[in-house]
Short mmCIF file of N, CA and C in Angstrom, two decimals:
data_model
loop_
_atom_site.label_atom_id
_atom_site.label_comp_id
_atom_site.label_asym_id
_atom_site.label_seq_id
_atom_site.Cartn_x
_atom_site.Cartn_y
_atom_site.Cartn_z
N UNK A 13 -39.96 -81.55 15.26
CA UNK A 13 -40.77 -81.45 13.69
C UNK A 13 -41.64 -82.29 13.14
N UNK A 14 -42.36 -82.45 12.67
CA UNK A 14 -42.89 -82.97 12.16
C UNK A 14 -42.93 -83.19 10.94
N UNK A 15 -43.38 -83.95 9.63
CA UNK A 15 -42.58 -84.33 8.85
C UNK A 15 -43.65 -83.42 6.67
N UNK A 16 -44.36 -82.45 7.84
CA UNK A 16 -45.36 -82.37 6.86
C UNK A 16 -45.41 -80.95 7.21
N UNK A 17 -44.32 -79.80 8.62
CA UNK A 17 -44.65 -79.47 8.10
C UNK A 17 -44.88 -78.24 7.74
N UNK A 18 -44.23 -76.58 7.67
CA UNK A 18 -43.83 -76.10 7.69
C UNK A 18 -43.06 -75.52 7.59
N UNK A 19 -41.67 -75.89 8.41
CA UNK A 19 -40.40 -75.60 7.39
C UNK A 19 -39.59 -76.96 7.40
N UNK A 20 -40.69 -77.47 7.11
CA UNK A 20 -39.64 -78.72 6.48
C UNK A 20 -40.57 -78.56 5.48
N UNK A 21 -41.25 -78.48 5.17
CA UNK A 21 -41.86 -77.70 3.58
C UNK A 21 -40.31 -76.51 3.01
N UNK A 22 -40.14 -75.76 3.67
CA UNK A 22 -39.65 -75.00 3.14
C UNK A 22 -37.78 -74.62 3.01
N UNK A 23 -37.89 -76.59 4.31
CA UNK A 23 -36.20 -76.65 3.67
C UNK A 23 -35.76 -77.44 2.56
N UNK A 24 -37.08 -78.87 2.34
CA UNK A 24 -37.76 -79.11 0.95
C UNK A 24 -37.36 -78.22 0.18
N UNK A 25 -38.10 -76.92 -0.53
CA UNK A 25 -38.05 -76.26 -1.18
C UNK A 25 -36.42 -74.79 -1.72
N UNK A 26 -35.96 -75.67 -0.52
CA UNK A 26 -34.55 -74.19 -1.38
C UNK A 26 -33.65 -75.53 -1.02
N UNK A 27 -33.84 -77.00 -0.49
CA UNK A 27 -32.86 -77.74 -0.52
C UNK A 27 -33.15 -78.14 -2.07
N UNK A 28 -34.19 -78.27 -2.80
CA UNK A 28 -34.39 -79.18 -4.51
C UNK A 28 -33.92 -76.93 -5.40
N UNK A 29 -33.74 -76.46 -4.90
CA UNK A 29 -33.70 -75.85 -5.82
C UNK A 29 -31.68 -75.47 -5.82
N UNK A 30 -31.43 -75.47 -4.86
CA UNK A 30 -29.70 -75.55 -4.36
C UNK A 30 -29.36 -76.94 -5.55
N UNK A 31 -30.25 -78.17 -4.56
CA UNK A 31 -29.38 -79.08 -5.61
C UNK A 31 -30.37 -79.18 -7.80
N UNK A 32 -30.88 -78.08 -7.54
CA UNK A 32 -30.60 -77.84 -9.63
C UNK A 32 -29.94 -77.39 -10.20
N UNK A 33 -29.83 -76.22 -9.12
CA UNK A 33 -28.85 -75.21 -9.38
C UNK A 33 -27.29 -76.20 -8.59
N UNK A 34 -26.90 -76.25 -8.55
CA UNK A 34 -25.41 -77.70 -8.60
C UNK A 34 -25.35 -78.46 -9.83
N UNK A 35 -26.69 -79.01 -9.65
CA UNK A 35 -26.40 -79.91 -11.06
C UNK A 35 -27.14 -79.26 -12.55
N UNK A 36 -27.40 -78.10 -12.37
CA UNK A 36 -26.96 -77.10 -13.67
C UNK A 36 -26.00 -77.01 -14.28
N UNK A 37 -24.95 -76.12 -13.05
CA UNK A 37 -23.59 -75.35 -13.71
C UNK A 37 -22.68 -75.30 -12.82
N UNK A 38 -22.92 -76.37 -12.37
CA UNK A 38 -21.34 -77.19 -11.14
C UNK A 38 -20.11 -78.30 -10.87
N UNK A 39 -21.96 -79.01 -11.75
CA UNK A 39 -21.43 -80.84 -12.96
C UNK A 39 -20.88 -80.77 -14.45
N UNK A 40 -19.76 -81.41 -13.75
CA UNK A 40 -19.38 -81.17 -15.23
C UNK A 40 -19.83 -82.87 -16.20
N UNK A 41 -19.48 -83.48 -15.02
CA UNK A 41 -19.94 -85.08 -15.77
C UNK A 41 -20.71 -85.77 -16.87
N UNK A 42 -19.87 -85.49 -18.01
CA UNK A 42 -19.92 -85.84 -19.05
C UNK A 42 -21.89 -86.37 -18.84
N UNK A 43 -21.38 -87.75 -18.13
CA UNK A 43 -22.37 -88.71 -17.90
C UNK A 43 -23.64 -88.78 -17.38
N UNK A 44 -23.96 -88.09 -16.52
CA UNK A 44 -25.36 -86.56 -16.49
C UNK A 44 -25.60 -85.55 -17.96
N UNK A 45 -27.02 -86.30 -17.97
CA UNK A 45 -27.60 -86.33 -18.78
C UNK A 45 -27.77 -83.95 -18.80
N UNK A 46 -28.05 -83.31 -19.87
CA UNK A 46 -28.14 -81.75 -20.19
C UNK A 46 -30.14 -81.88 -19.85
N UNK A 47 -30.59 -82.68 -20.35
CA UNK A 47 -31.89 -82.52 -19.92
C UNK A 47 -32.84 -82.83 -18.23
N UNK A 48 -32.10 -82.99 -17.03
CA UNK A 48 -31.99 -83.62 -15.74
C UNK A 48 -32.70 -82.91 -15.03
N UNK A 49 -33.33 -82.63 -14.35
CA UNK A 49 -34.20 -82.24 -13.40
C UNK A 49 -34.66 -82.66 -12.35
N UNK A 50 -34.85 -81.37 -11.62
CA UNK A 50 -35.35 -82.81 -9.99
C UNK A 50 -37.10 -81.88 -10.34
N UNK A 51 -37.50 -83.23 -9.37
CA UNK A 51 -38.80 -83.01 -9.38
C UNK A 51 -39.12 -82.55 -7.84
N UNK A 52 -38.73 -83.06 -6.87
CA UNK A 52 -39.42 -82.88 -5.62
C UNK A 52 -37.44 -82.95 -4.27
N UNK A 53 -38.41 -83.22 -3.58
CA UNK A 53 -37.04 -83.72 -2.68
C UNK A 53 -37.35 -83.39 -1.25
N UNK A 54 -37.61 -85.03 -0.66
CA UNK A 54 -37.97 -84.84 0.45
C UNK A 54 -36.67 -85.44 2.35
N UNK A 55 -36.55 -83.94 2.07
CA UNK A 55 -35.49 -83.94 4.03
C UNK A 55 -36.56 -85.01 5.62
N UNK A 56 -35.30 -85.88 5.73
CA UNK A 56 -35.72 -86.31 6.69
C UNK A 56 -36.39 -84.79 8.18
N UNK A 57 -36.78 -85.11 8.57
CA UNK A 57 -37.23 -84.46 10.01
C UNK A 57 -36.45 -84.32 10.51
N UNK A 58 -34.61 -85.35 11.19
CA UNK A 58 -34.48 -84.48 11.39
C UNK A 58 -32.67 -84.42 10.71
N UNK A 59 -32.79 -84.32 9.43
CA UNK A 59 -32.52 -83.59 8.18
C UNK A 59 -30.92 -84.56 8.52
N UNK A 60 -30.68 -85.48 8.42
CA UNK A 60 -29.88 -86.51 8.25
C UNK A 60 -29.49 -87.17 6.85
N UNK A 61 -30.98 -87.13 6.43
CA UNK A 61 -31.28 -87.84 4.77
C UNK A 61 -32.01 -86.80 3.75
N UNK A 62 -31.80 -87.47 2.51
CA UNK A 62 -33.07 -86.48 1.07
C UNK A 62 -32.46 -87.30 0.33
N UNK A 63 -33.96 -87.60 0.26
CA UNK A 63 -34.20 -88.01 -1.48
C UNK A 63 -34.16 -87.39 -2.42
N UNK A 64 -34.50 -87.65 -3.46
CA UNK A 64 -34.28 -86.60 -4.43
C UNK A 64 -34.71 -87.14 -5.94
N UNK A 65 -36.05 -87.21 -5.97
CA UNK A 65 -36.15 -87.43 -6.79
C UNK A 65 -36.22 -86.82 -8.79
N UNK A 66 -35.85 -87.44 -9.54
CA UNK A 66 -35.00 -86.72 -11.22
C UNK A 66 -35.20 -87.69 -11.77
N UNK A 67 -35.70 -86.24 -12.55
CA UNK A 67 -36.18 -86.68 -14.11
C UNK A 67 -34.92 -86.99 -15.53
N UNK A 68 -35.47 -87.50 -15.79
CA UNK A 68 -34.18 -87.19 -17.26
C UNK A 68 -34.84 -87.81 -18.56
N UNK A 69 -34.51 -86.44 -19.49
CA UNK A 69 -35.91 -86.22 -20.97
C UNK A 69 -34.51 -87.65 -21.92
N UNK A 70 -34.31 -88.74 -21.86
CA UNK A 70 -33.74 -89.47 -22.66
C UNK A 70 -34.10 -91.20 -22.68
N UNK A 71 -33.55 -91.76 -23.32
CA UNK A 71 -33.46 -93.86 -23.38
C UNK A 71 -32.78 -93.65 -21.82
N UNK A 72 -33.10 -95.28 -21.76
CA UNK A 72 -32.77 -95.84 -20.77
C UNK A 72 -31.64 -95.47 -20.36
N UNK A 73 -30.36 -95.48 -21.37
CA UNK A 73 -29.74 -95.55 -20.73
C UNK A 73 -29.15 -94.32 -20.70
N UNK A 74 -28.93 -93.21 -20.74
CA UNK A 74 -28.93 -91.97 -20.66
C UNK A 74 -29.26 -91.63 -19.17
N UNK A 75 -30.89 -92.17 -18.62
CA UNK A 75 -31.00 -92.11 -16.83
C UNK A 75 -30.32 -93.33 -16.03
N UNK A 76 -29.76 -93.81 -17.18
CA UNK A 76 -29.25 -94.85 -16.13
C UNK A 76 -28.07 -93.88 -15.90
N UNK A 77 -26.86 -93.57 -16.79
CA UNK A 77 -25.59 -92.86 -16.62
C UNK A 77 -25.67 -91.51 -15.96
N UNK A 78 -27.56 -91.09 -15.85
CA UNK A 78 -27.14 -89.60 -14.76
C UNK A 78 -27.21 -90.14 -13.91
N UNK A 79 -28.10 -91.65 -13.07
CA UNK A 79 -28.28 -91.45 -12.33
C UNK A 79 -26.72 -91.88 -11.26
N UNK A 80 -26.29 -93.28 -12.31
CA UNK A 80 -24.93 -93.00 -11.43
C UNK A 80 -23.72 -91.61 -11.76
N UNK A 81 -23.72 -90.63 -12.85
CA UNK A 81 -23.07 -89.12 -13.15
C UNK A 81 -23.29 -89.05 -11.65
N UNK A 82 -25.02 -89.00 -11.25
CA UNK A 82 -25.10 -88.59 -9.82
C UNK A 82 -24.07 -88.37 -8.99
N UNK A 83 -24.49 -90.17 -8.34
CA UNK A 83 -24.47 -90.66 -7.64
C UNK A 83 -22.44 -90.46 -7.83
N UNK A 84 -22.45 -90.33 -8.50
CA UNK A 84 -20.86 -90.10 -7.91
C UNK A 84 -19.99 -89.33 -7.32
N UNK A 85 -20.72 -87.73 -7.77
CA UNK A 85 -20.94 -87.06 -7.64
C UNK A 85 -21.98 -86.16 -6.14
N UNK A 86 -21.95 -87.09 -5.28
CA UNK A 86 -22.86 -86.92 -3.90
C UNK A 86 -22.21 -86.40 -3.19
N UNK A 87 -20.82 -86.68 -2.61
CA UNK A 87 -19.40 -85.08 -1.93
C UNK A 87 -19.37 -84.28 -2.57
N UNK A 88 -19.54 -84.13 -3.47
CA UNK A 88 -19.42 -83.04 -4.26
C UNK A 88 -20.69 -82.21 -4.32
N UNK A 89 -21.04 -82.24 -4.55
CA UNK A 89 -23.08 -81.62 -4.59
C UNK A 89 -23.11 -81.24 -3.23
N UNK A 90 -22.74 -82.79 -2.10
CA UNK A 90 -23.04 -82.53 -0.64
C UNK A 90 -22.37 -81.14 0.10
N UNK A 91 -21.53 -80.98 -0.95
CA UNK A 91 -19.88 -79.79 0.04
C UNK A 91 -20.95 -78.79 0.15
N UNK A 92 -21.82 -78.44 -2.09
CA UNK A 92 -21.49 -77.72 -2.18
C UNK A 92 -23.40 -77.82 -1.63
N UNK A 93 -23.54 -78.22 -1.32
CA UNK A 93 -25.28 -77.58 -0.64
C UNK A 93 -24.60 -76.93 0.80
N UNK A 94 -23.81 -77.83 1.19
CA UNK A 94 -23.09 -77.30 3.14
C UNK A 94 -22.82 -75.87 2.89
N UNK A 95 -22.07 -75.12 2.29
CA UNK A 95 -21.62 -73.97 1.59
C UNK A 95 -22.81 -72.82 1.03
N UNK A 96 -23.98 -73.82 0.18
CA UNK A 96 -25.63 -73.07 -0.20
C UNK A 96 -26.27 -72.41 0.69
N UNK A 97 -26.36 -73.51 1.37
CA UNK A 97 -27.51 -73.96 2.35
C UNK A 97 -26.89 -73.75 4.05
N UNK A 98 -27.19 -72.99 5.35
CA UNK A 98 -26.73 -73.68 6.67
C UNK A 98 -28.22 -73.89 6.95
N UNK A 99 -27.42 -74.91 7.48
CA UNK A 99 -28.95 -76.45 7.94
C UNK A 99 -27.94 -77.15 8.72
N UNK A 100 -28.85 -77.01 10.04
CA UNK A 100 -27.75 -77.98 11.57
C UNK A 100 -26.73 -78.97 10.27
N UNK A 101 -27.12 -79.76 10.56
CA UNK A 101 -27.24 -81.38 9.30
C UNK A 101 -27.21 -80.86 7.70
N UNK A 102 -26.43 -81.17 6.51
CA UNK A 102 -25.66 -81.69 6.20
C UNK A 102 -26.38 -82.92 5.51
N UNK A 103 -27.71 -82.71 4.50
CA UNK A 103 -27.92 -84.34 4.58
C UNK A 103 -28.19 -85.52 3.59
N UNK A 104 -27.68 -86.25 3.83
CA UNK A 104 -27.26 -87.74 2.85
C UNK A 104 -28.17 -87.69 1.71
N UNK A 105 -28.08 -87.12 0.55
CA UNK A 105 -28.70 -87.14 -0.35
C UNK A 105 -28.46 -88.56 -1.10
N UNK A 106 -29.48 -89.13 -1.28
CA UNK A 106 -30.14 -90.80 -2.00
C UNK A 106 -31.35 -90.10 -3.28
N UNK A 107 -30.64 -90.58 -4.59
CA UNK A 107 -30.91 -90.14 -6.13
C UNK A 107 -31.81 -91.36 -6.29
N UNK A 108 -33.08 -90.85 -7.12
CA UNK A 108 -34.35 -92.06 -7.00
C UNK A 108 -34.48 -91.10 -8.67
N UNK A 109 -34.19 -92.17 -9.78
CA UNK A 109 -35.08 -92.01 -11.06
C UNK A 109 -36.94 -92.22 -10.81
N UNK A 110 -36.88 -90.47 -11.55
CA UNK A 110 -38.17 -90.28 -12.13
C UNK A 110 -38.93 -89.92 -12.59
N UNK A 111 -39.62 -91.19 -12.77
CA UNK A 111 -40.30 -91.18 -14.63
C UNK A 111 -41.88 -91.60 -14.61
N UNK A 112 -42.42 -90.24 -13.43
CA UNK A 112 -44.02 -90.18 -13.11
C UNK A 112 -43.64 -88.76 -14.43
N UNK A 113 -43.25 -87.83 -15.00
CA UNK A 113 -43.09 -86.88 -15.96
C UNK A 113 -43.11 -88.34 -17.73
N UNK A 114 -42.76 -89.41 -18.38
CA UNK A 114 -42.42 -90.52 -19.71
C UNK A 114 -43.80 -90.46 -19.32
N UNK A 115 -44.46 -90.93 -17.73
CA UNK A 115 -45.87 -91.88 -17.80
C UNK A 115 -46.15 -91.21 -18.19
N UNK A 116 -47.10 -90.17 -17.73
CA UNK A 116 -48.03 -89.08 -18.77
C UNK A 116 -47.41 -89.09 -19.30
N UNK A 117 -46.68 -89.42 -19.97
CA UNK A 117 -46.17 -88.32 -21.72
C UNK A 117 -46.72 -89.98 -22.35
N UNK A 118 -46.38 -90.76 -21.38
CA UNK A 118 -46.95 -92.20 -22.82
C UNK A 118 -48.90 -92.42 -22.96
N UNK A 119 -49.23 -91.82 -21.31
CA UNK A 119 -51.02 -92.45 -21.53
C UNK A 119 -50.67 -91.43 -22.11
N UNK A 120 -50.83 -89.62 -22.48
CA UNK A 120 -51.64 -89.00 -23.17
C UNK A 120 -51.92 -89.81 -24.41
N UNK A 121 -50.15 -90.01 -25.10
CA UNK A 121 -50.61 -90.94 -26.27
C UNK A 121 -51.05 -92.08 -26.39
N UNK A 122 -51.24 -92.26 -25.42
CA UNK A 122 -52.24 -93.51 -26.20
C UNK A 122 -53.39 -93.01 -25.96
N UNK A 123 -54.48 -92.14 -24.77
CA UNK A 123 -55.61 -91.80 -24.91
C UNK A 123 -55.76 -91.16 -26.50
N UNK A 124 -54.86 -90.10 -27.05
CA UNK A 124 -54.42 -89.43 -27.86
C UNK A 124 -54.96 -90.29 -28.64
N UNK A 125 -54.11 -91.63 -28.84
CA UNK A 125 -54.60 -93.39 -30.27
C UNK A 125 -56.42 -93.22 -30.15
N UNK A 126 -56.46 -94.23 -29.10
CA UNK A 126 -57.48 -94.65 -29.07
C UNK A 126 -59.20 -93.19 -28.96
N UNK A 127 -58.89 -92.40 -29.20
CA UNK A 127 -59.66 -91.61 -29.59
C UNK A 127 -59.44 -90.93 -31.01
N UNK A 128 -58.67 -91.30 -31.68
CA UNK A 128 -58.08 -90.91 -32.53
C UNK A 128 -59.39 -92.26 -33.27
N UNK A 129 -58.51 -93.43 -33.18
CA UNK A 129 -59.52 -94.92 -33.31
C UNK A 129 -60.92 -94.39 -33.84
N UNK A 130 -61.06 -94.28 -32.72
CA UNK A 130 -62.14 -93.78 -32.05
C UNK A 130 -63.50 -93.37 -32.80
N UNK A 131 -62.32 -92.43 -33.40
CA UNK A 131 -63.08 -91.15 -34.18
C UNK A 131 -62.79 -91.73 -35.38
N UNK A 132 -61.94 -92.39 -36.29
CA UNK A 132 -62.28 -92.93 -37.77
C UNK A 132 -63.07 -94.08 -37.64
N UNK A 133 -63.64 -94.97 -36.72
CA UNK A 133 -64.92 -96.22 -36.16
C UNK A 133 -66.15 -95.28 -36.81
N UNK A 134 -65.98 -94.64 -36.11
CA UNK A 134 -67.12 -93.47 -36.02
C UNK A 134 -67.33 -92.85 -37.64
N UNK A 135 -65.78 -92.82 -38.66
CA UNK A 135 -66.68 -91.90 -39.66
C UNK A 135 -65.74 -90.58 -38.94
N UNK A 136 -65.62 -90.02 -38.73
CA UNK A 136 -65.55 -88.63 -38.20
C UNK A 136 -63.88 -88.43 -38.71
N UNK A 137 -64.27 -87.29 -38.98
CA UNK A 137 -62.54 -86.53 -39.45
C UNK A 137 -61.85 -86.40 -38.50
N UNK A 138 -60.44 -86.46 -38.03
CA UNK A 138 -59.37 -86.64 -37.38
C UNK A 138 -58.54 -84.97 -37.10
#
């Protein structure tokens, strides 16, 4: 199975959906921030490993605590994933903090600030 085959794409989507449901409704760890979302999932073609990119809305401490909480609940999450999805192998999950959304918001604010300063310098109303 190639990495970007249709089957692998479907498996990635299904694992992402199930991981989101498990994190949202099954895990009761107080370290996991309520505004945690799974951005994307990459399951290896051999179904042995899985990289789950996680986005956390909050400060750096909340992000670090959420990753620690997810890593400690990894066995439970894998067990729930195995019971919800019928795969030949249940992948070993690796949670990776994804800060692309935060980076996009920061860049958008900087662009707005530059546009505002440019308009003020030209004497236009903001």
